[in-house]
PDB file of C-alpha atoms in Angstrom:
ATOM      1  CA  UNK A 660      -9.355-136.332  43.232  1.00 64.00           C
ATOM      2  CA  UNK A 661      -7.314-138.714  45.423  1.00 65.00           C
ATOM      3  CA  UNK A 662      -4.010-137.366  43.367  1.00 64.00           C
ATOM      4  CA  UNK A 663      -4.707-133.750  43.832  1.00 61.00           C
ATOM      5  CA  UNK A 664      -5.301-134.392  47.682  1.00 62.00           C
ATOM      6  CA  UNK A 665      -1.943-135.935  47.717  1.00 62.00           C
ATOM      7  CA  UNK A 666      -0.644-133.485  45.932  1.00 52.00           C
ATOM      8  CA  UNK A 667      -1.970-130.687  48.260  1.00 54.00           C
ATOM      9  CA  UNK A 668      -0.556-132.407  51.203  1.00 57.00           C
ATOM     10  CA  UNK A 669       2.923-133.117  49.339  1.00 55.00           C
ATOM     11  CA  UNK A 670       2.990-129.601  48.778  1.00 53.00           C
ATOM     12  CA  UNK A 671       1.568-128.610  52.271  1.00 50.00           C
ATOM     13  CA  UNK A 672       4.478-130.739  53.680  1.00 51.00           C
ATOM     14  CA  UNK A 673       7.047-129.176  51.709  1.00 50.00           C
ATOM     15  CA  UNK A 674       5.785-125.875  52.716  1.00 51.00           C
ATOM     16  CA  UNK A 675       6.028-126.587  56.624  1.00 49.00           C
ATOM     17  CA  UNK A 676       9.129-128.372  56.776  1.00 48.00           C
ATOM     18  CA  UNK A 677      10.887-125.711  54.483  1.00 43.00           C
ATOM     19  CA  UNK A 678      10.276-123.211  56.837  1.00 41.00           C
ATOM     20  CA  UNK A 679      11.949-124.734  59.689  1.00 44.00           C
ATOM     21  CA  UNK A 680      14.859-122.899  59.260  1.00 43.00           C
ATOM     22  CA  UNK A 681      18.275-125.056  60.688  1.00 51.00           C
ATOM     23  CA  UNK A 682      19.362-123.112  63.949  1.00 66.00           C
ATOM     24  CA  UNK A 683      22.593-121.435  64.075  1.00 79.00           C
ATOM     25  CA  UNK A 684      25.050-122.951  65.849  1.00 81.00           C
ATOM     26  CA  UNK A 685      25.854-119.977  67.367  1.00 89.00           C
ATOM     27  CA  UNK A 686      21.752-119.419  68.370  1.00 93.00           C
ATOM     28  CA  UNK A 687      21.752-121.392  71.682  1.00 94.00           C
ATOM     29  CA  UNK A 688      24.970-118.722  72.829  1.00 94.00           C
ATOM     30  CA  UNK A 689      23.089-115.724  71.656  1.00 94.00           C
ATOM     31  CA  UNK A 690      19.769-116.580  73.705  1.00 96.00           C
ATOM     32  CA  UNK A 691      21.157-117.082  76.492  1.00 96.00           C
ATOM     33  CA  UNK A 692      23.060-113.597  76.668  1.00 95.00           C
ATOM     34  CA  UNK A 693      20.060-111.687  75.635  1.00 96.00           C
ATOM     35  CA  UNK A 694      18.603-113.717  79.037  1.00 96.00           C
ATOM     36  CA  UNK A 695      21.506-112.511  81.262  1.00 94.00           C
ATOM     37  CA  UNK A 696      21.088-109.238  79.577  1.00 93.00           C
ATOM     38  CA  UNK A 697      17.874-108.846  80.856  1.00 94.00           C
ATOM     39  CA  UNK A 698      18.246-110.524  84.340  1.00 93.00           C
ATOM     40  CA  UNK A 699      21.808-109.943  85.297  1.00 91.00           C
ATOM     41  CA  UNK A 700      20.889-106.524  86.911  1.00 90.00           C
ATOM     42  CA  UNK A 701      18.910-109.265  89.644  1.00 91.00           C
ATOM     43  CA  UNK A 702      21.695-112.028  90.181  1.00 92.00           C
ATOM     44  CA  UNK A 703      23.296-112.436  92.905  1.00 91.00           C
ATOM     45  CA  UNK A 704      27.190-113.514  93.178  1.00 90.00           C
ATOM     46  CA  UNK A 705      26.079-117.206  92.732  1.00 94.00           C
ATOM     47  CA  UNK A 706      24.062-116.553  90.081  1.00 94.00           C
ATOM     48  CA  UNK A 707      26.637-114.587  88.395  1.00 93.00           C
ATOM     49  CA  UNK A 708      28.891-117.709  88.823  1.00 94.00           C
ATOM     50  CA  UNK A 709      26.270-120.157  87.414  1.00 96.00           C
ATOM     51  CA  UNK A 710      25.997-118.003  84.269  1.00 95.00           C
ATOM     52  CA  UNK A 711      29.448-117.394  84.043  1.00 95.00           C
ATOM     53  CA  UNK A 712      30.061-121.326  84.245  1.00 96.00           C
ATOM     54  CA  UNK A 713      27.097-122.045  81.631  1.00 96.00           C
ATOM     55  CA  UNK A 714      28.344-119.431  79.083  1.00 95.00           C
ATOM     56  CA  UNK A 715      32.212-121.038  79.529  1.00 95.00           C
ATOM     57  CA  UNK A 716      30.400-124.037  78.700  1.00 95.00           C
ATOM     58  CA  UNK A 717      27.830-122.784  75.767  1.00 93.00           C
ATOM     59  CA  UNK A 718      30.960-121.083  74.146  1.00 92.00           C
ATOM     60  CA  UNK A 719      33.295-124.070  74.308  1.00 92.00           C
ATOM     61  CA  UNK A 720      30.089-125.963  72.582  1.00 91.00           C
ATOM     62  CA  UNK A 721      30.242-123.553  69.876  1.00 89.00           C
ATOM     63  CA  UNK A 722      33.620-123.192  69.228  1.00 87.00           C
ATOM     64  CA  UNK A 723      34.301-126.942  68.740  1.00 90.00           C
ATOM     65  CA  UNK A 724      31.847-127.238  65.978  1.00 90.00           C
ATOM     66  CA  UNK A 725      34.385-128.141  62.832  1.00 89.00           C
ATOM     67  CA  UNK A 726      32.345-125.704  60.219  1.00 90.00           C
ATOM     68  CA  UNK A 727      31.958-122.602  61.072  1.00 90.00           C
ATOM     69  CA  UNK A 728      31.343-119.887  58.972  1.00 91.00           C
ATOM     70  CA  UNK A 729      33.319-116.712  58.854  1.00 92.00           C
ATOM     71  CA  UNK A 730      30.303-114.733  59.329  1.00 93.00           C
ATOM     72  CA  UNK A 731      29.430-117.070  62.685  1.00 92.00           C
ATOM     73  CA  UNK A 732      33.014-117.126  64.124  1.00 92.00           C
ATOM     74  CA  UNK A 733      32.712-113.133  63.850  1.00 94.00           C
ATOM     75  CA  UNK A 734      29.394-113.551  65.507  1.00 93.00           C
ATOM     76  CA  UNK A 735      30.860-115.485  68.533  1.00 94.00           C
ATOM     77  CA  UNK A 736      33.459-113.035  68.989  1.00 94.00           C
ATOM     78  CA  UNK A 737      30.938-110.408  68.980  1.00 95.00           C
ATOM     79  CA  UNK A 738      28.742-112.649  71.606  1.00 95.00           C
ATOM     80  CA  UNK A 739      32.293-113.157  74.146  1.00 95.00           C
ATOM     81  CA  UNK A 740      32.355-109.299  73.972  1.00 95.00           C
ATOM     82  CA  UNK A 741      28.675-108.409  74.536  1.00 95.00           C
ATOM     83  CA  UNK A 742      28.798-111.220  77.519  1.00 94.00           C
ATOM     84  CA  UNK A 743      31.537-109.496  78.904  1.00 94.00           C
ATOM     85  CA  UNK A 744      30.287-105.955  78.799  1.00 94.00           C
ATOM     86  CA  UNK A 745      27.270-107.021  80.428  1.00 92.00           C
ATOM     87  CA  UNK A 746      28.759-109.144  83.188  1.00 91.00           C
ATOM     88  CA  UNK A 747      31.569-106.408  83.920  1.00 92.00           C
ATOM     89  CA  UNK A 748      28.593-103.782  83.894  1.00 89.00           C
ATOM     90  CA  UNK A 749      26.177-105.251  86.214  1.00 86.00           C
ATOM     91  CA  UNK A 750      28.895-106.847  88.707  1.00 82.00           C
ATOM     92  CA  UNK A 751      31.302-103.952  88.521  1.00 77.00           C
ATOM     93  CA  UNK A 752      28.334-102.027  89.669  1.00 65.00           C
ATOM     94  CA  UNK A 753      27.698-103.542  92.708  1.00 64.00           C
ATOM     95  CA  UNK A 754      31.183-103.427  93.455  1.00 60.00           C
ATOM     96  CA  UNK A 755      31.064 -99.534  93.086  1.00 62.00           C
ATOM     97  CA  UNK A 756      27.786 -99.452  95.197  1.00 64.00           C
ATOM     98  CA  UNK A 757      29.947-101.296  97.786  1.00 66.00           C
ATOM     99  CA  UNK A 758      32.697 -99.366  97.676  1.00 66.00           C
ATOM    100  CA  UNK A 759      31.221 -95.905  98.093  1.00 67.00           C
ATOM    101  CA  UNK A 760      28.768 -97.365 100.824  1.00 69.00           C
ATOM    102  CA  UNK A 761      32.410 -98.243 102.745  1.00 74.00           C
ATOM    103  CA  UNK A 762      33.543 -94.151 102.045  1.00 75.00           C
ATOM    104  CA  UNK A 763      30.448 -92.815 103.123  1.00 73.00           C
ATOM    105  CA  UNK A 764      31.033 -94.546 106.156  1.00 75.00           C
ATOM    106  CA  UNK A 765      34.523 -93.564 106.255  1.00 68.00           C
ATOM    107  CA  UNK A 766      33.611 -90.093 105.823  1.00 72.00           C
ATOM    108  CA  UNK A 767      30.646 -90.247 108.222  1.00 77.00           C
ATOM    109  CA  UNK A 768      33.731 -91.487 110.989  1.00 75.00           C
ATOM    110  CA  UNK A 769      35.593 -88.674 109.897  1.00 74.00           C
ATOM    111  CA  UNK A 770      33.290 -86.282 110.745  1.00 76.00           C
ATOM    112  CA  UNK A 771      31.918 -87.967 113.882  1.00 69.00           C
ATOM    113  CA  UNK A 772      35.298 -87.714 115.214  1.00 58.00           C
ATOM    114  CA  UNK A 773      35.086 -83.464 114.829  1.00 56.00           C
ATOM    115  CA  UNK A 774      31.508 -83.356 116.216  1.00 56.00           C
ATOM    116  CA  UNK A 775      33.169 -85.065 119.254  1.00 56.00           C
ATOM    117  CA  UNK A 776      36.059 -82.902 119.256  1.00 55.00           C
ATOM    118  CA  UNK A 777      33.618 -79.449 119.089  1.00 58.00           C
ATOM    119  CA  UNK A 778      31.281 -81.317 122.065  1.00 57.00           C
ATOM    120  CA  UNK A 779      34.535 -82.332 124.168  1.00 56.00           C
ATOM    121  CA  UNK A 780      35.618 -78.592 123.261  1.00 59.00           C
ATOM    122  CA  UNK A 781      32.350 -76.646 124.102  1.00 59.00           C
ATOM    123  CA  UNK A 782      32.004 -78.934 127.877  1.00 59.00           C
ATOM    124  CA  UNK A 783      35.201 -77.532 128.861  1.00 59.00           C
TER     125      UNK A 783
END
């Protein structure tokens, strides 16, 4: 009885600890862009510099490990690209917002100056 009990937990143990998969060296990288992914549209600049810093640092951590696969160094290259598609998208954007904020003002000058014209105009 005692042996099968043993046994059981032996092969209970085996069990558990099998399935605890080794993490990618590349996994720590890939979490944290599927985070920025789905917060970046919310950071502000110094939060885009923060992540911008961590994921300089998370890739340099992953690139200096001696054994990488082919399949992971293809999957780090596909990670710098997905970062920087994400980071260009959500920071270019604000930029844009910016920028056509500044030439609706322009425009909104432009035309402020002819209403004054016509009302200087129509007094005379």
């Amino acid at each position: 009885m005692k042996k099968q009990i043993i046994g059981m937990m032996l092969l209970c143990g085996g069990i558990f600890f099998g399935s605890c998969e080794e993490k990618s060296k590349v996994d720590e990288l890939k979490d944290f862009i599927e985070q920025v992914k789905d917060e970046g549209s919310h950071y502000t600049a110094k939060q885009w510099e923060e992540a911008n810093e961590k994921f300089s640092k998370l890739l340099e951590k992953a690139e200096n490990y001696k054994d990488l696969t082919p399949e992971e160094l293809e999957e780090i290259a596909r990670l710098q690209g997905e970062y920087a598609a994400t980071a260009f998208k959500n920071q270019a954007g604000e930029a844009m917002e910016k920028a056509g904020a500044i030439i609706n003002g322009f425009l909104d000058g432009l035309s402020g100056d002819e209403k004054e014209e016509e009302t200087d105009e129509s007094n005379e």
